[in-house]
Amino acid sequence: MDIKKRNQQFLSELDNNKELKATRDSLVKVQHPSLIVVCCSDSRVVPEKILSCSLGEIFVIRTAGNVINEGELASISYAIEHLHINHILIMGHTHCGAIHSVIHNEGFLYSDPIAKRIKHNILDIEDEKTASEVNASKEVEYLKEKFPDYQGTIEYKIYDIETSILY
Ligand SMILES: [Zn+2]
């Protein structure tokens, strides 16, 4: 990928879209996102596109398998306490490579924290779709345990890669 060229395309978009440029300018010193999204790093699962979001709307944490380990928890904690976001969405998805690799015991260099977390969540489930759902729902439960005083909504949804429907 030609990084510089892609950025140039975005700069051209800003030049041609007054609303987008105004949004960008209004966000220079502050951000007020209304949703925290924890989703997979999978290149097909792009929360800004899936939820039709512009700059500044969602606070996104991406990790293979949309699991919450130490760094992810710290990011969420920041978003709750500092940005006062009252809605958290764990976005799992179908055809997840991380879930697949855990079910089929495929280890990767440095993948242990993620694999352990997924295994802890899905136990011996072998159906990948069910495993994605359980994995996401367990992270919802985990966040509810970690932030017992949180007044906002914590939920999960699954993005279907084949239909683009979030259910
Ligand atoms: Zn995935």
PDB file of C-alpha atoms and ligand atoms in Angstrom, residues 39-45 63-66 91-100 118 132 135 161, ligand 1:
ATOM      1  CA  CYS A  39     -13.645  -5.243  17.894  1.00  0.00           C
ATOM      2  CA  CYS A  40     -11.364  -7.660  16.098  1.00  0.00           C
ATOM      3  CA  SER A  41      -8.308  -6.465  14.177  1.00  0.00           C
ATOM      4  CA  ASP A  42      -9.671  -8.332  11.148  1.00  0.00           C
ATOM      5  CA  SER A  43      -9.368  -6.091   8.073  1.00  0.00           C
ATOM      6  CA  ARG A  44     -12.929  -6.923   7.024  1.00  0.00           C
ATOM      7  CA  VAL A  45     -14.403  -5.713  10.297  1.00  0.00           C
ATOM      8  CA  THR A  63      -7.392  -6.705  19.086  1.00  0.00           C
ATOM      9  CA  ALA A  64      -7.371 -10.093  17.379  1.00  0.00           C
ATOM     10  CA  GLY A  65     -10.451 -11.939  18.618  1.00  0.00           C
ATOM     11  CA  ASN A  66     -11.861  -8.776  20.262  1.00  0.00           C
ATOM     12  CA  MET A  91     -18.218  -6.448  18.290  1.00  0.00           C
ATOM     13  CA  GLY A  92     -17.482 -10.075  17.492  1.00  0.00           C
ATOM     14  CA  HIS A  93     -17.720 -11.412  13.963  1.00  0.00           C
ATOM     15  CA  THR A  94     -18.226 -14.552  11.905  1.00  0.00           C
ATOM     16  CA  HIS A  95     -15.254 -16.256  10.226  1.00  0.00           C
ATOM     17  CA  CYS A  96     -12.894 -14.946  12.922  1.00  0.00           C
ATOM     18  CA  GLY A  97      -9.351 -16.199  12.361  1.00  0.00           C
ATOM     19  CA  ALA A  98      -8.428 -15.837  16.030  1.00  0.00           C
ATOM     20  CA  ILE A  99     -11.379 -17.964  17.143  1.00  0.00           C
ATOM     21  CA  HIS A 100     -10.600 -20.494  14.406  1.00  0.00           C
ATOM     22  CA  ILE A 118     -10.343 -16.803  23.928  1.00  0.00           C
ATOM     23  CA  SER A 132     -17.711 -15.939  18.459  1.00  0.00           C
ATOM     24  CA  ASN A 135     -16.471 -15.042  23.328  1.00  0.00           C
ATOM     25  CA  ILE A 161     -18.979 -11.051   7.253  1.00  0.00           C
TER      26      ILE A 161
HETATM   27 ZN    ZN B   1     -11.568 -11.863  14.141  1.00  0.00          ZN
END
